[in-house]
mmCIF file of C-alpha atoms in Angstrom:
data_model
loop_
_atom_site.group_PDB
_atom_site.id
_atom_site.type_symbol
_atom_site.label_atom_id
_atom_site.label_comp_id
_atom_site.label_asym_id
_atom_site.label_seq_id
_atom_site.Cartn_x
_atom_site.Cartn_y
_atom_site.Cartn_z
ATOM 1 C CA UNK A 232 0.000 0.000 0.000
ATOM 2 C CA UNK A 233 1.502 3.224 -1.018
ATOM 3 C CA UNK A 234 1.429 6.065 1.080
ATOM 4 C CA UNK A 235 0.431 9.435 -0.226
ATOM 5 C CA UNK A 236 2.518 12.800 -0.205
ATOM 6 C CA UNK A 237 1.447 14.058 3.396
ATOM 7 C CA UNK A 238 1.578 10.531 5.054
ATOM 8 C CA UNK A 239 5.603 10.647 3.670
ATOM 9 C CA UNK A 240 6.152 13.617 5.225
ATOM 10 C CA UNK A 241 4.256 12.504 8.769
ATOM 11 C CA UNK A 242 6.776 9.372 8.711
ATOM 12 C CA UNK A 243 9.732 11.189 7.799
ATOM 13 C CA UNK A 244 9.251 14.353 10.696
ATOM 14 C CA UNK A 245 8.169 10.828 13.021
ATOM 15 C CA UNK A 246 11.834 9.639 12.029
ATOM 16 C CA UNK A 247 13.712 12.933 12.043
ATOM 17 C CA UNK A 248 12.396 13.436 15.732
ATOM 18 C CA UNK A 249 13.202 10.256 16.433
ATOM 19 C CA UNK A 250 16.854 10.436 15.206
ATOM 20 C CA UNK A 251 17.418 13.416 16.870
ATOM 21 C CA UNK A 252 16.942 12.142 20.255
ATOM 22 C CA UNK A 253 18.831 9.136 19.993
ATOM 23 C CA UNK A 254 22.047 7.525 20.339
ATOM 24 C CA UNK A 255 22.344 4.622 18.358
ATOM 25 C CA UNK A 256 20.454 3.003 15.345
ATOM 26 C CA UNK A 257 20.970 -0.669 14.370
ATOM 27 C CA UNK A 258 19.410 -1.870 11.213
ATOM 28 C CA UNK A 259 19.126 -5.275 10.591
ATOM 29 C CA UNK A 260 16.854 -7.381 7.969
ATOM 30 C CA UNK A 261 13.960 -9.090 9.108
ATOM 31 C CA UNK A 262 13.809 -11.334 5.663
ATOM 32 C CA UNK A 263 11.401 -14.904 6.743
ATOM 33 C CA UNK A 264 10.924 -13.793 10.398
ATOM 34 C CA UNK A 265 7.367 -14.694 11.638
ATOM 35 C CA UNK A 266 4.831 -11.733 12.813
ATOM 36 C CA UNK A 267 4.788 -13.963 16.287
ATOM 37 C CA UNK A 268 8.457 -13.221 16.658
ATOM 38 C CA UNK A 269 8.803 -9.686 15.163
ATOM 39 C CA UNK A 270 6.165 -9.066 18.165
ATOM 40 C CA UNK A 271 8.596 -10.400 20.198
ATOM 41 C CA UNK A 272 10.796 -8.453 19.345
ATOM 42 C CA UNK A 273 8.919 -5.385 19.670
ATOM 43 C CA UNK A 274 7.701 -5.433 23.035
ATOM 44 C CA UNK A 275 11.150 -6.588 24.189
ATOM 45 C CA UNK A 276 12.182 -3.515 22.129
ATOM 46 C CA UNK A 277 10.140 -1.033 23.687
ATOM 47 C CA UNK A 278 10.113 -2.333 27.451
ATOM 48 C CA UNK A 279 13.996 -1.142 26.827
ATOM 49 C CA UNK A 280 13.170 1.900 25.266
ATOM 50 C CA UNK A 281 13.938 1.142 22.032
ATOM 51 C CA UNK A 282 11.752 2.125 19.016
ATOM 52 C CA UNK A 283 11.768 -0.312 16.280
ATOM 53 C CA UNK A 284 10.220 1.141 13.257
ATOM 54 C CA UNK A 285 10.284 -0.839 8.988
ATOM 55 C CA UNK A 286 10.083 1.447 6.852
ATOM 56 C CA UNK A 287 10.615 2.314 3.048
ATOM 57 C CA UNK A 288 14.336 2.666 2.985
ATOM 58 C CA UNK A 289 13.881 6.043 0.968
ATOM 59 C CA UNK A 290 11.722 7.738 3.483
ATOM 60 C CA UNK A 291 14.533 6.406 6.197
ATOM 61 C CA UNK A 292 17.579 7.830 3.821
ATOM 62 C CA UNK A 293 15.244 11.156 3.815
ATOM 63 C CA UNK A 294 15.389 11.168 7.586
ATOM 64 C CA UNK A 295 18.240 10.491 8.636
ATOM 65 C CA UNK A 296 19.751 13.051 6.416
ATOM 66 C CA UNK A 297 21.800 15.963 8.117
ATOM 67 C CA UNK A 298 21.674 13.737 11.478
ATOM 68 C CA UNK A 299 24.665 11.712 13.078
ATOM 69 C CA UNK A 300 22.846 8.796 11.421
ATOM 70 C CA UNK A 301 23.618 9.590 7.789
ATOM 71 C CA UNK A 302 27.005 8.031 7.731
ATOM 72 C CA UNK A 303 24.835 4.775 7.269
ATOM 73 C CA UNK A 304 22.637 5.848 4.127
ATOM 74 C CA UNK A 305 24.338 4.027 1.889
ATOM 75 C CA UNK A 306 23.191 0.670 3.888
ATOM 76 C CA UNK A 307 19.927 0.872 3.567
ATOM 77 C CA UNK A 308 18.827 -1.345 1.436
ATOM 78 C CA UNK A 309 16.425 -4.558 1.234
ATOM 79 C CA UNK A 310 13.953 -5.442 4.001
ATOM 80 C CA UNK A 311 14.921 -3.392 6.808
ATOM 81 C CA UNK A 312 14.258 -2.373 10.528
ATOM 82 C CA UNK A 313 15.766 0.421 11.813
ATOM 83 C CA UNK A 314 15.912 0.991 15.876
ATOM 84 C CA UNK A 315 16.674 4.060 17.533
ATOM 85 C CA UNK A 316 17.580 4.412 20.995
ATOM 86 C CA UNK A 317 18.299 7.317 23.376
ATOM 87 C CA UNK A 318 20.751 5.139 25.152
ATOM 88 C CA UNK A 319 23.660 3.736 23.733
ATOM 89 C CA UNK A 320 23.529 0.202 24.094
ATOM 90 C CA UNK A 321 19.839 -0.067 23.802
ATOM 91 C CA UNK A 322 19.064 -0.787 20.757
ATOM 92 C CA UNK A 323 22.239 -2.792 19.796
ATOM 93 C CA UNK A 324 21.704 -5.243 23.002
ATOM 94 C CA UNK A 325 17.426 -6.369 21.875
ATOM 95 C CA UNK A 326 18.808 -6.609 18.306
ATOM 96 C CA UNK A 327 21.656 -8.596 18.834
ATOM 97 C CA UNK A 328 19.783 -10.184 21.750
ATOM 98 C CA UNK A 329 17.230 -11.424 19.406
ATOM 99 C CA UNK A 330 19.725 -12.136 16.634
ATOM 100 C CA UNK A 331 21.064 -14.821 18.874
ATOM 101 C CA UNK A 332 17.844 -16.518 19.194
ATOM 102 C CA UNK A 333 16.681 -16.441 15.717
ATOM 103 C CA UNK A 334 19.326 -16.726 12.763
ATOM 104 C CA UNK A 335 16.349 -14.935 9.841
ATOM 105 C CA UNK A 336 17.389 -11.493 11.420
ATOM 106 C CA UNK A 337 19.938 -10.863 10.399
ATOM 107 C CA UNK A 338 22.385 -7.371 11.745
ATOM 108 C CA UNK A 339 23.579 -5.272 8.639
ATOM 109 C CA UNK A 340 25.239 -2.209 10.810
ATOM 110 C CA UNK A 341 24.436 0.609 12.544
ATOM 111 C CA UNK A 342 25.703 3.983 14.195
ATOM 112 C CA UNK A 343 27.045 5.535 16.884
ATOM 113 C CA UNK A 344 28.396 9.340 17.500
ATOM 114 C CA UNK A 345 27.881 9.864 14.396
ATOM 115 C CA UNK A 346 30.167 6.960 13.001
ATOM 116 C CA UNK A 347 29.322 3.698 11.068
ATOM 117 C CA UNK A 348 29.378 0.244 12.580
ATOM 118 C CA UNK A 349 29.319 -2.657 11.005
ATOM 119 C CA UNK A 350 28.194 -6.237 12.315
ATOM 120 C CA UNK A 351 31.464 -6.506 14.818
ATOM 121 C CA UNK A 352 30.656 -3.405 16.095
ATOM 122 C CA UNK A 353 26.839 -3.334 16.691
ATOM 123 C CA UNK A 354 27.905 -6.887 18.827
ATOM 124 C CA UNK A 355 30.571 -5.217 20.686
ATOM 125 C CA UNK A 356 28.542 -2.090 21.615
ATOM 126 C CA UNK A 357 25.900 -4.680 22.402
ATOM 127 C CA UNK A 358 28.174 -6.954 25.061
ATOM 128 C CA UNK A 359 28.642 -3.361 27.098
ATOM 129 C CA UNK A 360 27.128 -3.320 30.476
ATOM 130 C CA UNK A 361 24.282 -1.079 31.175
ATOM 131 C CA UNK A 362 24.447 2.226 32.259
ATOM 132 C CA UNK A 363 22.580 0.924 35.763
ATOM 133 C CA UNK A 364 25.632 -1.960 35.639
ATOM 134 C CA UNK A 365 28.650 0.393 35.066
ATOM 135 C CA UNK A 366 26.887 2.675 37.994
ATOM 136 C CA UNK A 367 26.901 0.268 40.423
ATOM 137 C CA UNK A 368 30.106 -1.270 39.292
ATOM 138 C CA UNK A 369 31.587 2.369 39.798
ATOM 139 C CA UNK A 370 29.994 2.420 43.634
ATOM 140 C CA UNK A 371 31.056 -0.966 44.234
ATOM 141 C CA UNK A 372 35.185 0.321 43.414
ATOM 142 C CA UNK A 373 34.744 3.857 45.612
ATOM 143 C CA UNK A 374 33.097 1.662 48.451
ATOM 144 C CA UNK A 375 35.638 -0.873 48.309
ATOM 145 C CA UNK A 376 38.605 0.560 50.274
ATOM 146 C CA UNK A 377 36.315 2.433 52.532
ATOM 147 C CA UNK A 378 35.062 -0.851 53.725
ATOM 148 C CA UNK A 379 38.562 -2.617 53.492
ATOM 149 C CA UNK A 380 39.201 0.187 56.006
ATOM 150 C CA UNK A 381 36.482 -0.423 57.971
ATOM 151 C CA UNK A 382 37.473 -3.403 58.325
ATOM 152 C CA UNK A 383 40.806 -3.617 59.273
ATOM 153 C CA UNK A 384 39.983 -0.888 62.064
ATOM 154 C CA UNK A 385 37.947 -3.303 63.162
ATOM 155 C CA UNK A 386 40.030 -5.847 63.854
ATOM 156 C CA UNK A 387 42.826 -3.828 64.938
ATOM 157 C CA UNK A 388 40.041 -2.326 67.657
ATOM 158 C CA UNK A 389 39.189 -6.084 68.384
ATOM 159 C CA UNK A 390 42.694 -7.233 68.882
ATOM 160 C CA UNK A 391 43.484 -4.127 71.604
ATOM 161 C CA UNK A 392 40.064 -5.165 73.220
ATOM 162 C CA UNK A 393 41.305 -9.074 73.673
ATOM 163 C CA UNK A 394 44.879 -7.410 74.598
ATOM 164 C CA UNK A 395 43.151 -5.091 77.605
ATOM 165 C CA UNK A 396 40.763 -7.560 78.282
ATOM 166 C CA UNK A 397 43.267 -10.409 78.098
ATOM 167 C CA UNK A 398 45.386 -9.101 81.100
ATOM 168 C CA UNK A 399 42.464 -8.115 83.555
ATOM 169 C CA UNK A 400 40.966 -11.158 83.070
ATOM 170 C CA UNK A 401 44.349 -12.929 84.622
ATOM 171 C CA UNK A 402 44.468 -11.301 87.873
ATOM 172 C CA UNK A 403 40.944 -12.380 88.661
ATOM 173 C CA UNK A 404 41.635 -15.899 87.716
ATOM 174 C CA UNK A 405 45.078 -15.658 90.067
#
């Protein structure tokens, strides 16, 4: 079903917006996946705040143009969906996620900060922690030597409480 002239322009101001707040896109191609599993996909997709969208790859080229997103143009082509996501791994974790699980979608590329990944790079943007992760990961390194601290004051304030107690105790057992 072809869209008319104003319907083109809805999708492509949908996408610019879109592209403008995010990150990262990942395309990949969908070719043979069932609708069961692209809904899968989907509401896996946008419980992570990712925003999986097919469209006509012209309309997509259209929108993307001018944005940090254009250095991918040139790859899209064939059945496509494109995912935007306002944080960086998002959208390159549920694709590649999903990729794992079924082999008919297939990653093409994608972009980040304005440069081009390929396959490689979409997985290895995808195998980076979470922003929730890294934070606690970060808490868990300050925290550490204050509670190593903590710690050894501890027992150093044990052992002088066995050493007063220790000799006290002696004279009342004499």
């Amino acid at each position: 079903m072809s869209l008319n002239r104003s319907e083109k322009e809805a999708v492509i101001s949908e996408v610019t917006s879109l592209a403008a707040k995010a990150q990262t896109l990942v395309i990949a191609e969908y070719r043979g996946i069932t609708v069961a599993d692209m809904t899968k996909l989907r509401v896996d997709a946008r419980s992570k705040g990712v925003s999986l969208s097919v469209l006509k790859n012209t309309l997509a080229r259209r929108a993307v143009a001018g944005s940090a997103f254009d250095v991918v143009a040139d790859q899209m082509t064939g059945p496509l969906i494109y995912g935007f996501s306002e944080d960086a791994v998002a959208a390159a974790k549920v694709v590649a996620d999903f990729a794992k699980t079924n082999d008919k979608l297939v990653i093409r590329g994608g972009a980040f900060g304005g440069k081009a990944l390929d396959v490689n790079g979409v997985k290895q943007l995808a195998n980076i922690p979470s922003k929730e992760v890294l934070l606690a990961q970060i808490c868990g390194l300050l925290m550490s030597p204050m509670s190593r601290t903590a710690v050894v004051l501890g027992a150093l304030a044990a052992k002088k409480g066995e050493g007063a107690a220790a000799p006290a105790a002696e004279p009342a057992a004499a």
